Amino acid sequence: MSIIMQLENVSYIYGIGSGHEKQALKNINLKINAGEFIGLVGHTGSGKSTLAQLLNGLEHATTGEIYYDGRNIYDKDYDMKSLRGNVGLVFQYPEHQLFEATVEEDVQFGPRNLGLPLLEVELRSYNALKMVGISDDLIDVSPFVLSGGQKRRVAIAGVLAMQPKLLVLDEPMAGLDPTGREEILNILRNLRDKQKITIILISHSMEDIAEYADRVIVMNKGEVVLEGEPKKIFQFEEELEKIGLGVPQSTKVIHRLRKMGADIPYSCITAEESAGAIYKWLQRV
Amino acid sequence: MKPFIIAKDLVHEYSRRDEDGNVTDIKRALDGIDMEVSAGDFIAVLGANGSGKSTFAKHLNALLTPTEGTLLVDGMDTSDHDNDLDVRCVAGMVFQNPDNQIISNVVEEDVGFGPENMGVPTEKIWERVEESLKNVGMYKYRKMSPNHLSGGQKQRVAIAGVMAMRPKCIILDEPTAMLDPVGRRAVIDTVTELNKKENITVILITHYMEEVTGADYVFVMNDGKVSMQGTPRQIFARSEELKEYRLTIPEVTKIALHLRKMGIELPKDILNEEELVKALIELKNF
Amino acid sequence: MFIVVLSLIELEINMIRDITIGQYYQTESVIHKLDSRVKIIATLVYIISLFCFNNFSGYILAALFFLCIVKLSKVPFKFIVKGLKPIMFMLIFTAALNLLWTPGEHILFEAGVIVITLEGIKKMAFMALRLIFLIIGSSLMTLTTTPNQLTDAIEHLLRLLNYIKVPVHEVAMMMSIALRFIPILIEETDKIMKAQLARGADFESGNIIHRIKSMIPILIPLFVSAARRANDLALAMDSRCYHGGRGRTKMKPLKYKSCDFIAYFILLCYIVLLIIIRKFVPF
């Protein structure tokens, strides 16, 4: 597996010289493999949003190096614009950034900025809209008349149209109803499986992380405190609770049963897995 | 005793007009809502985005009036605009976005905003502000600017702002949608406590299933209608229907459902971890 | 025109970050406790006095008066002086204008069109002193008065205008809401800008027309967001029984205390001194 992005000793300090400096990131070392689905979790203010902005060059690390595809993005001759094309960033409530008269034009904004030929721009934006499941009849309407969930998906398409290799999303499901959440998560899973896009998902929902992520990165006070497969990470229930996070409800049930002497493996983190393991345990005499 | 809220055949239509003022498009946001809520109850209204639950909430606060049908809040007809201020005093409202409902630059002054509008004498305002800030656990932040608070703290300030008006009922329109889990927990705990200790009627509008488990009664809205109602247990036992309405069931209930499908005899209406664990241990020991 | 407005907005945003006017410095002091009406009136009198003085003794009085109040206010001096930073350019510019283009009899230096006269130096010094004291004087007022106290005082001082149907209460309410939402909207602008940058937007290169066009992806979302917030806020205010100033009580009513009357007396003494200096002190 190739490494798409690597962070070496990255630190970030806010407001240097203003008198109230704040260290948002402390000595972060990370490797992100191409094709991974990463869940990035942390309490509000843990530095995860700052980290996201470092990845596509919107913010510049105070110290440390970041490599994309093996090249240092802080090299003098590094093309930042190409980095922003390759690393897509979807902010919280991305629908608040829609501005064009039609859905199609809005999605075309990104590829047009990349200076692509018109045909390519149209093709990319059409494909992006298909990927997020926006039907043809909505392409020519104003984005402002769409429903909340549709707006959100159009906004995500606006980033996808740049055809990023790595997509970072800051709570893309916030405020959506359960089905809307699932739709977004399935879009992300498809992007990873079919388009081979590496995904970094910032989310507060441990249940979703358990279900979709290959690897979890836990941040607290600007540092990476835990990192690994969800099955491994969610064993640390107490540690996670201490930093304002939790574990999926399924994991909680398993942990409780284990405490009462039940012999069920730790590794169940989704409802289905837990049910299966509990079933086996119940059948054992 | 007469119910605190009575909605009968409540209909609300939004109409879009062209430049000449002719109606071009009518959207029925509420389509014949019948609902009764007793004083002191904790009611949850569940519904997907666009199901009409927010429109309904605004009716309870006389911010919108029915196109057809009637809505009585504490015996007052909300269609009559003379009742507007009285309705808003007995049934206060907390909105989704914490930033857009805090008016003042200082926490305590914001909490005092409602009583000021109601013409409460100055010393009484101070008493009310102190009491309601203590009730939501935000008293020590009273001199701070809301801009320096977290989302959950801002929502609690907003709740205090409503409580300072001494309402009988609080309507919360997706108060946790923009919060992180810690803030969400704090807001729900605060509301639950107000319901238990102060006997405030609570109407919580949400689509987070975990927040509903503690409610006395749940209404599920879909497409402007009340499509399901019952206790949380009754509602969550009907997972297929909920899915149709773009909703889901709590994760624990999902585990129980999977197990039932595999032939394990578990009760249908398991709501939380304790219940599931207890039921499973009993089964194992049996 | 448009670009001018935009660069002004940009400048404004940068200035708001380090300007001290409009910032509040939290501490306990006599000056902080004074009624905000006293502070507004005193500041106005002080500013007018700066333009009345016609000799250096007057400015010495102004400086002494100011220093005493700074001492009483417990606001660190460097905090107040910081308020001068954003107007430094304007200050130097007007000073230079006065220095170079004031005609007079006592010519000190002459080189082509540039003529420096004794009168010019005097005028420059007065101008600079006036501007400096004006800025730091009003900074001191805002540093010791919360925005809400300020709007309350303005509402109270202008209440006579109510009789000629000026909606004083509404205007004051709008001011205080604007003060609350400025930081929120600045943050929002920053966020939208970053989001469009992430979509490859370029705000820096190109000619003027190109740059105006490049602001559209920021301005439209910002406008939509401001409208949404305004709508939300109007609902929230309605729902909390807001119905204008009629029948409204105050949580923090303005009431003069004895220290306020003392302050008025001191102000009166200042005015008397001002008149004496103007009339009887020659330089």
mmCIF file of C-alpha atoms in Angstrom, chain A residues 43-44 93 145 171 174-183 204 207 244-245 248-250 252-253 256-257 260 262 269-272 274-276 278-279 281-285, chain B residues 16 47-49 96 174 177-182 184 207-210 243 245-248 250-252 254-255 258-259 262-264 271-274 276-277 280-281 283-284:
data_model
loop_
_atom_site.group_PDB
_atom_site.id
_atom_site.type_symbol
_atom_site.label_atom_id
_atom_site.label_comp_id
_atom_site.label_asym_id
_atom_site.label_seq_id
_atom_site.Cartn_x
_atom_site.Cartn_y
_atom_site.Cartn_z
ATOM 1 C CA HIS A 43 -13.776 16.505 21.380
ATOM 2 C CA THR A 44 -14.580 20.030 20.090
ATOM 3 C CA TYR A 93 -22.307 22.739 6.668
ATOM 4 C CA VAL A 145 -34.498 25.773 -3.513
ATOM 5 C CA GLU A 171 -18.859 16.283 9.987
ATOM 6 C CA ALA A 174 -24.365 17.078 10.924
ATOM 7 C CA GLY A 175 -28.028 18.031 11.168
ATOM 8 C CA LEU A 176 -29.291 15.360 8.766
ATOM 9 C CA ASP A 177 -31.933 12.782 9.649
ATOM 10 C CA PRO A 178 -30.892 9.127 10.063
ATOM 11 C CA THR A 179 -31.591 8.201 6.449
ATOM 12 C CA GLY A 180 -29.802 11.334 5.230
ATOM 13 C CA ARG A 181 -26.795 10.364 7.342
ATOM 14 C CA GLU A 182 -26.774 6.890 5.912
ATOM 15 C CA GLU A 183 -26.995 8.255 2.363
ATOM 16 C CA HIS A 204 -18.773 12.564 16.524
ATOM 17 C CA GLU A 207 -21.461 4.125 15.676
ATOM 18 C CA GLY A 244 -15.212 13.589 26.147
ATOM 19 C CA LEU A 245 -15.764 10.808 23.640
ATOM 20 C CA PRO A 248 -20.488 2.711 20.087
ATOM 21 C CA GLN A 249 -23.506 1.534 22.064
ATOM 22 C CA SER A 250 -22.856 -2.012 20.846
ATOM 23 C CA LYS A 252 -20.840 -0.661 25.593
ATOM 24 C CA VAL A 253 -23.231 -3.616 25.759
ATOM 25 C CA ARG A 256 -21.003 -4.650 30.302
ATOM 26 C CA LEU A 257 -21.665 -8.276 29.535
ATOM 27 C CA MET A 260 -20.605 -9.644 34.347
ATOM 28 C CA ALA A 262 -19.709 -13.240 29.807
ATOM 29 C CA ILE A 269 -18.359 -2.839 17.455
ATOM 30 C CA THR A 270 -21.446 -2.837 15.234
ATOM 31 C CA ALA A 271 -24.964 -3.971 16.078
ATOM 32 C CA GLU A 272 -24.753 -6.901 13.701
ATOM 33 C CA SER A 274 -22.533 -7.812 18.577
ATOM 34 C CA ALA A 275 -25.760 -9.667 17.939
ATOM 35 C CA GLY A 276 -23.805 -12.476 16.269
ATOM 36 C CA ILE A 278 -24.076 -12.609 21.768
ATOM 37 C CA TYR A 279 -25.974 -15.320 19.912
ATOM 38 C CA TRP A 281 -22.441 -16.915 23.645
ATOM 39 C CA LEU A 282 -26.081 -17.684 24.422
ATOM 40 C CA GLN A 283 -25.913 -20.952 22.502
ATOM 41 C CA ARG A 284 -22.874 -22.123 24.402
ATOM 42 C CA VAL A 285 -23.800 -24.209 27.419
ATOM 43 C CA ARG B 16 -45.056 31.206 -2.996
ATOM 44 C CA GLY B 47 -39.457 13.367 12.122
ATOM 45 C CA ALA B 48 -37.090 13.496 9.157
ATOM 46 C CA ASN B 49 -35.814 16.754 7.636
ATOM 47 C CA GLN B 96 -31.686 25.079 16.630
ATOM 48 C CA GLU B 174 -33.852 20.496 17.310
ATOM 49 C CA ALA B 177 -28.591 19.341 15.960
ATOM 50 C CA MET B 178 -25.507 21.571 15.903
ATOM 51 C CA LEU B 179 -23.841 20.273 19.080
ATOM 52 C CA ASP B 180 -21.202 17.682 19.860
ATOM 53 C CA PRO B 181 -22.134 14.652 22.021
ATOM 54 C CA VAL B 182 -21.028 16.314 25.262
ATOM 55 C CA ARG B 184 -26.018 17.313 23.452
ATOM 56 C CA HIS B 207 -34.239 13.228 15.022
ATOM 57 C CA TYR B 208 -31.767 11.734 17.442
ATOM 58 C CA MET B 209 -33.336 8.497 18.629
ATOM 59 C CA GLU B 210 -31.267 8.314 21.831
ATOM 60 C CA LYS B 243 -37.294 3.323 8.504
ATOM 61 C CA TYR B 245 -40.159 7.674 7.588
ATOM 62 C CA ARG B 246 -36.365 8.127 7.206
ATOM 63 C CA LEU B 247 -35.803 7.425 10.898
ATOM 64 C CA THR B 248 -34.134 4.585 12.734
ATOM 65 C CA PRO B 250 -31.338 3.176 18.855
ATOM 66 C CA GLU B 251 -28.345 0.888 18.362
ATOM 67 C CA VAL B 252 -29.268 -1.241 21.400
ATOM 68 C CA LYS B 254 -31.025 -2.891 16.766
ATOM 69 C CA ILE B 255 -28.976 -5.555 18.566
ATOM 70 C CA HIS B 258 -31.027 -8.909 15.241
ATOM 71 C CA LEU B 259 -31.142 -11.390 18.114
ATOM 72 C CA MET B 262 -32.049 -15.285 15.081
ATOM 73 C CA GLY B 263 -34.718 -16.753 17.305
ATOM 74 C CA ILE B 264 -33.687 -15.417 20.690
ATOM 75 C CA LEU B 271 -34.479 0.848 24.979
ATOM 76 C CA ASN B 272 -31.128 1.010 26.717
ATOM 77 C CA GLU B 273 -28.000 -0.936 27.578
ATOM 78 C CA GLU B 274 -29.101 -1.886 31.084
ATOM 79 C CA LEU B 276 -30.569 -5.430 27.153
ATOM 80 C CA VAL B 277 -27.806 -6.641 29.443
ATOM 81 C CA LEU B 280 -29.504 -11.333 28.219
ATOM 82 C CA ILE B 281 -28.106 -12.347 31.600
ATOM 83 C CA LEU B 283 -31.740 -15.672 29.390
ATOM 84 C CA LYS B 284 -28.286 -17.132 29.897
#
